[in-house]
mmCIF file of C-alpha atoms in Angstrom:
data_model
loop_
_atom_site.group_PDB
_atom_site.id
_atom_site.type_symbol
_atom_site.label_atom_id
_atom_site.label_comp_id
_atom_site.label_asym_id
_atom_site.label_seq_id
_atom_site.Cartn_x
_atom_site.Cartn_y
_atom_site.Cartn_z
ATOM 1 C CA UNK H 211 -22.590 3.598 -0.583
ATOM 2 C CA UNK H 212 -19.706 5.352 0.735
ATOM 3 C CA UNK H 213 -20.028 5.352 4.534
ATOM 4 C CA UNK H 214 -18.110 8.444 4.931
ATOM 5 C CA UNK H 215 -18.149 11.870 3.565
ATOM 6 C CA UNK H 216 -15.823 13.587 1.938
ATOM 7 C CA UNK H 217 -14.256 16.760 2.890
ATOM 8 C CA UNK H 218 -12.471 19.166 1.050
ATOM 9 C CA UNK H 219 -10.589 22.403 1.934
ATOM 10 C CA UNK H 220 -13.685 24.129 2.575
ATOM 11 C CA UNK H 221 -15.089 21.787 4.341
ATOM 12 C CA UNK H 222 -12.632 20.853 6.921
ATOM 13 C CA UNK H 223 -11.041 22.289 9.656
ATOM 14 C CA UNK H 224 -8.463 22.787 11.948
ATOM 15 C CA UNK H 225 -5.576 20.382 10.957
ATOM 16 C CA UNK H 226 -7.072 18.349 8.257
ATOM 17 C CA UNK H 227 -7.697 21.290 6.590
ATOM 18 C CA UNK H 228 -4.157 22.854 6.038
ATOM 19 C CA UNK H 229 -2.817 19.500 5.004
ATOM 20 C CA UNK H 230 -6.135 19.394 2.262
ATOM 21 C CA UNK H 231 -5.582 22.947 1.127
ATOM 22 C CA UNK H 232 -1.727 22.225 0.568
ATOM 23 C CA UNK H 233 -2.185 19.064 -1.150
ATOM 24 C CA UNK H 234 -4.544 20.242 -3.284
ATOM 25 C CA UNK H 235 -2.018 23.297 -3.620
ATOM 26 C CA UNK H 236 0.237 21.418 -4.385
ATOM 27 C CA UNK H 237 -1.697 18.436 -6.799
ATOM 28 C CA UNK H 238 -4.718 19.986 -7.743
ATOM 29 C CA UNK H 239 -6.820 17.857 -6.980
ATOM 30 C CA UNK H 240 -6.893 15.186 -4.433
ATOM 31 C CA UNK H 241 -8.664 11.661 -4.524
ATOM 32 C CA UNK H 242 -11.644 10.002 -2.134
ATOM 33 C CA UNK H 243 -9.660 8.091 -0.109
ATOM 34 C CA UNK H 244 -7.509 11.040 1.080
ATOM 35 C CA UNK H 245 -10.554 13.910 1.236
ATOM 36 C CA UNK H 246 -12.507 10.783 2.794
ATOM 37 C CA UNK H 247 -9.367 10.709 5.419
ATOM 38 C CA UNK H 248 -9.317 14.431 6.374
ATOM 39 C CA UNK H 249 -11.899 13.611 9.272
ATOM 40 C CA UNK H 250 -8.992 12.663 11.576
ATOM 41 C CA UNK H 251 -6.315 14.795 11.224
ATOM 42 C CA UNK H 252 -3.834 12.067 12.885
ATOM 43 C CA UNK H 253 -4.849 9.614 10.139
ATOM 44 C CA UNK H 254 -4.435 11.682 7.167
ATOM 45 C CA UNK H 255 -1.107 13.093 8.785
ATOM 46 C CA UNK H 256 0.241 9.570 9.603
ATOM 47 C CA UNK H 257 -1.014 8.401 6.171
ATOM 48 C CA UNK H 258 0.947 10.924 3.955
ATOM 49 C CA UNK H 259 3.938 10.711 6.363
ATOM 50 C CA UNK H 260 4.389 7.323 6.035
ATOM 51 C CA UNK H 261 3.695 7.278 2.353
ATOM 52 C CA UNK H 262 5.887 10.136 1.613
ATOM 53 C CA UNK H 263 9.049 8.043 3.430
ATOM 54 C CA UNK H 264 7.875 5.000 1.898
ATOM 55 C CA UNK H 265 8.579 6.423 -1.168
ATOM 56 C CA UNK H 266 12.331 6.834 0.182
ATOM 57 C CA UNK H 267 12.333 2.538 0.574
ATOM 58 C CA UNK H 268 15.265 0.719 -0.958
ATOM 59 C CA UNK H 269 12.419 -1.931 -2.233
ATOM 60 C CA UNK H 270 12.727 -1.574 -5.995
ATOM 61 C CA UNK H 271 9.163 -0.699 -6.721
ATOM 62 C CA UNK H 272 8.412 -3.379 -8.982
ATOM 63 C CA UNK H 273 8.752 -5.407 -6.172
ATOM 64 C CA UNK H 274 6.772 -3.438 -3.444
ATOM 65 C CA UNK H 275 4.078 -2.752 -6.037
ATOM 66 C CA UNK H 276 3.987 -6.722 -6.282
ATOM 67 C CA UNK H 277 4.064 -7.388 -2.634
ATOM 68 C CA UNK H 278 0.582 -4.464 -2.303
ATOM 69 C CA UNK H 279 -0.506 -6.525 -4.515
ATOM 70 C CA UNK H 280 -0.219 -9.747 -2.386
ATOM 71 C CA UNK H 281 -1.977 -7.944 0.600
ATOM 72 C CA UNK H 282 -4.454 -6.303 -1.005
ATOM 73 C CA UNK H 283 -5.785 -9.218 -2.587
ATOM 74 C CA UNK H 284 -5.815 -10.864 1.273
ATOM 75 C CA UNK H 285 -7.325 -7.961 2.795
ATOM 76 C CA UNK H 286 -9.602 -7.209 0.346
ATOM 77 C CA UNK H 287 -9.915 -3.941 -0.286
ATOM 78 C CA UNK H 288 -11.188 -3.578 -4.243
ATOM 79 C CA UNK H 289 -10.187 0.014 -4.811
ATOM 80 C CA UNK H 290 -6.599 -0.075 -3.166
ATOM 81 C CA UNK H 291 -5.842 -3.658 -6.000
ATOM 82 C CA UNK H 292 -7.214 -2.088 -8.282
ATOM 83 C CA UNK H 293 -4.329 0.598 -7.852
ATOM 84 C CA UNK H 294 -1.802 -1.461 -7.790
ATOM 85 C CA UNK H 295 -2.410 -3.804 -10.251
ATOM 86 C CA UNK H 296 -2.191 -0.645 -12.640
ATOM 87 C CA UNK H 297 1.223 1.286 -11.278
ATOM 88 C CA UNK H 298 2.535 -2.511 -11.326
ATOM 89 C CA UNK H 299 1.592 -2.362 -14.894
ATOM 90 C CA UNK H 300 2.792 0.988 -15.433
ATOM 91 C CA UNK H 301 5.973 -0.078 -14.164
ATOM 92 C CA UNK H 302 6.103 -3.066 -16.642
ATOM 93 C CA UNK H 303 5.716 -5.861 -14.639
ATOM 94 C CA UNK H 304 3.989 -8.184 -16.481
ATOM 95 C CA UNK H 305 0.413 -9.897 -16.039
ATOM 96 C CA UNK H 306 1.091 -13.465 -15.034
ATOM 97 C CA UNK H 307 3.912 -11.982 -12.110
ATOM 98 C CA UNK H 308 0.912 -9.740 -11.488
ATOM 99 C CA UNK H 309 -1.916 -12.634 -11.268
ATOM 100 C CA UNK H 310 0.844 -14.725 -9.289
ATOM 101 C CA UNK H 311 1.407 -11.689 -6.706
ATOM 102 C CA UNK H 312 -2.463 -12.094 -6.224
ATOM 103 C CA UNK H 313 -1.597 -15.449 -5.140
ATOM 104 C CA UNK H 314 1.113 -14.368 -2.993
ATOM 105 C CA UNK H 315 3.881 -15.483 -4.696
ATOM 106 C CA UNK H 316 6.301 -14.891 -8.085
ATOM 107 C CA UNK H 317 7.799 -17.315 -10.503
ATOM 108 C CA UNK H 318 11.767 -15.374 -9.664
ATOM 109 C CA UNK H 319 12.234 -17.073 -6.673
ATOM 110 C CA UNK H 320 14.254 -13.724 -5.103
ATOM 111 C CA UNK H 321 10.467 -12.404 -5.294
ATOM 112 C CA UNK H 322 8.434 -14.782 -4.304
ATOM 113 C CA UNK H 323 10.812 -15.024 -1.049
ATOM 114 C CA UNK H 324 9.760 -11.711 -0.229
ATOM 115 C CA UNK H 325 6.139 -11.445 -0.922
ATOM 116 C CA UNK H 326 6.250 -14.560 1.380
ATOM 117 C CA UNK H 327 7.722 -12.502 3.826
ATOM 118 C CA UNK H 328 5.398 -9.280 3.128
ATOM 119 C CA UNK H 329 2.255 -11.564 4.022
ATOM 120 C CA UNK H 330 3.832 -13.356 7.273
ATOM 121 C CA UNK H 331 3.974 -9.519 8.441
ATOM 122 C CA UNK H 332 0.637 -8.952 7.124
ATOM 123 C CA UNK H 333 -0.943 -11.950 8.918
ATOM 124 C CA UNK H 334 1.055 -13.827 11.235
ATOM 125 C CA UNK H 335 4.772 -11.999 12.218
ATOM 126 C CA UNK H 336 5.463 -14.473 14.765
ATOM 127 C CA UNK H 337 6.140 -17.078 12.474
ATOM 128 C CA UNK H 338 9.040 -15.193 10.784
ATOM 129 C CA UNK H 339 12.257 -17.537 11.077
ATOM 130 C CA UNK H 340 15.699 -16.303 10.965
ATOM 131 C CA UNK H 341 16.706 -18.723 8.438
ATOM 132 C CA UNK H 342 13.868 -16.608 5.823
ATOM 133 C CA UNK H 343 15.556 -13.387 6.607
ATOM 134 C CA UNK H 344 19.104 -14.835 5.783
ATOM 135 C CA UNK H 345 17.599 -16.405 2.343
ATOM 136 C CA UNK H 346 16.708 -12.811 1.280
ATOM 137 C CA UNK H 347 20.441 -11.619 2.254
ATOM 138 C CA UNK H 348 21.385 -14.758 0.109
ATOM 139 C CA UNK H 349 19.196 -13.675 -2.604
ATOM 140 C CA UNK H 350 21.026 -10.095 -2.184
ATOM 141 C CA UNK H 351 18.118 -8.011 -0.013
ATOM 142 C CA UNK H 352 19.571 -5.202 1.925
ATOM 143 C CA UNK H 353 18.744 -5.477 5.701
ATOM 144 C CA UNK H 354 17.128 -2.143 4.547
ATOM 145 C CA UNK H 355 14.907 -3.837 1.890
ATOM 146 C CA UNK H 356 13.918 -6.342 4.621
ATOM 147 C CA UNK H 357 12.950 -3.522 6.919
ATOM 148 C CA UNK H 358 11.539 -1.581 4.477
ATOM 149 C CA UNK H 359 8.677 -4.993 3.287
ATOM 150 C CA UNK H 360 7.084 -3.554 7.030
ATOM 151 C CA UNK H 361 6.661 -0.378 5.817
ATOM 152 C CA UNK H 362 5.053 -1.128 2.564
ATOM 153 C CA UNK H 363 2.820 -4.399 4.315
ATOM 154 C CA UNK H 364 2.344 -1.229 7.387
ATOM 155 C CA UNK H 365 1.119 1.444 4.305
ATOM 156 C CA UNK H 366 -1.098 -1.010 2.640
ATOM 157 C CA UNK H 367 -3.008 -2.240 5.887
ATOM 158 C CA UNK H 368 -3.979 1.623 6.136
ATOM 159 C CA UNK H 369 -5.248 2.348 2.806
ATOM 160 C CA UNK H 370 -6.647 -0.407 2.940
ATOM 161 C CA UNK H 371 -8.311 -0.852 6.021
ATOM 162 C CA UNK H 372 -9.507 2.789 5.742
ATOM 163 C CA UNK H 373 -11.263 1.621 2.329
ATOM 164 C CA UNK H 374 -13.302 -0.352 3.356
ATOM 165 C CA UNK H 375 -13.783 1.646 6.785
ATOM 166 C CA UNK H 376 -14.904 4.315 4.195
ATOM 167 C CA UNK H 377 -16.491 2.285 1.888
ATOM 168 C CA UNK H 378 -14.616 3.247 -0.857
ATOM 169 C CA UNK H 379 -14.504 0.727 -3.740
ATOM 170 C CA UNK H 380 -14.384 0.458 -7.322
ATOM 171 C CA UNK H 381 -17.022 1.773 -8.543
ATOM 172 C CA UNK H 382 -18.923 3.426 -5.757
ATOM 173 C CA UNK H 383 -15.962 5.734 -4.573
ATOM 174 C CA UNK H 384 -17.828 9.631 -2.897
ATOM 175 C CA UNK H 385 -18.397 11.892 -5.237
ATOM 176 C CA UNK H 386 -15.089 14.423 -5.162
#
């Protein structure tokens, strides 16, 4: 059973009501995570802003989805993991590469290097070395794309941790 009750524009108050009303007006419906985040206008607003900002990231989406799969496999948010596996499939990432991402790697050394960096950002950012960043540049990653890795990881930490706290899991989402 979910731990937090999802809100609607009718049940939310203040800034959360306005954010939800805007989302419903633009998209028609909102998911359980977003409607549950509305308990905190700061969390909901921050999530929406970071999500929009990361939509402008330079990092290739097929790579960012593999990073998301790797991070969520570590963090343990099944709802997020399912969503990112589905997104990776929709972008044409094959099943072997999705499985490798779950394991924190890739058959492509350039993608494996960026996934390794992402998992270090998640688990132990103090272990990142100058040589790693130089290697990413040699693989063709710009400084902007490398910086985007932190944003992808941060967004995954936020959504995964929130869903775990709220009790939103595959097959156990709140009724909207």
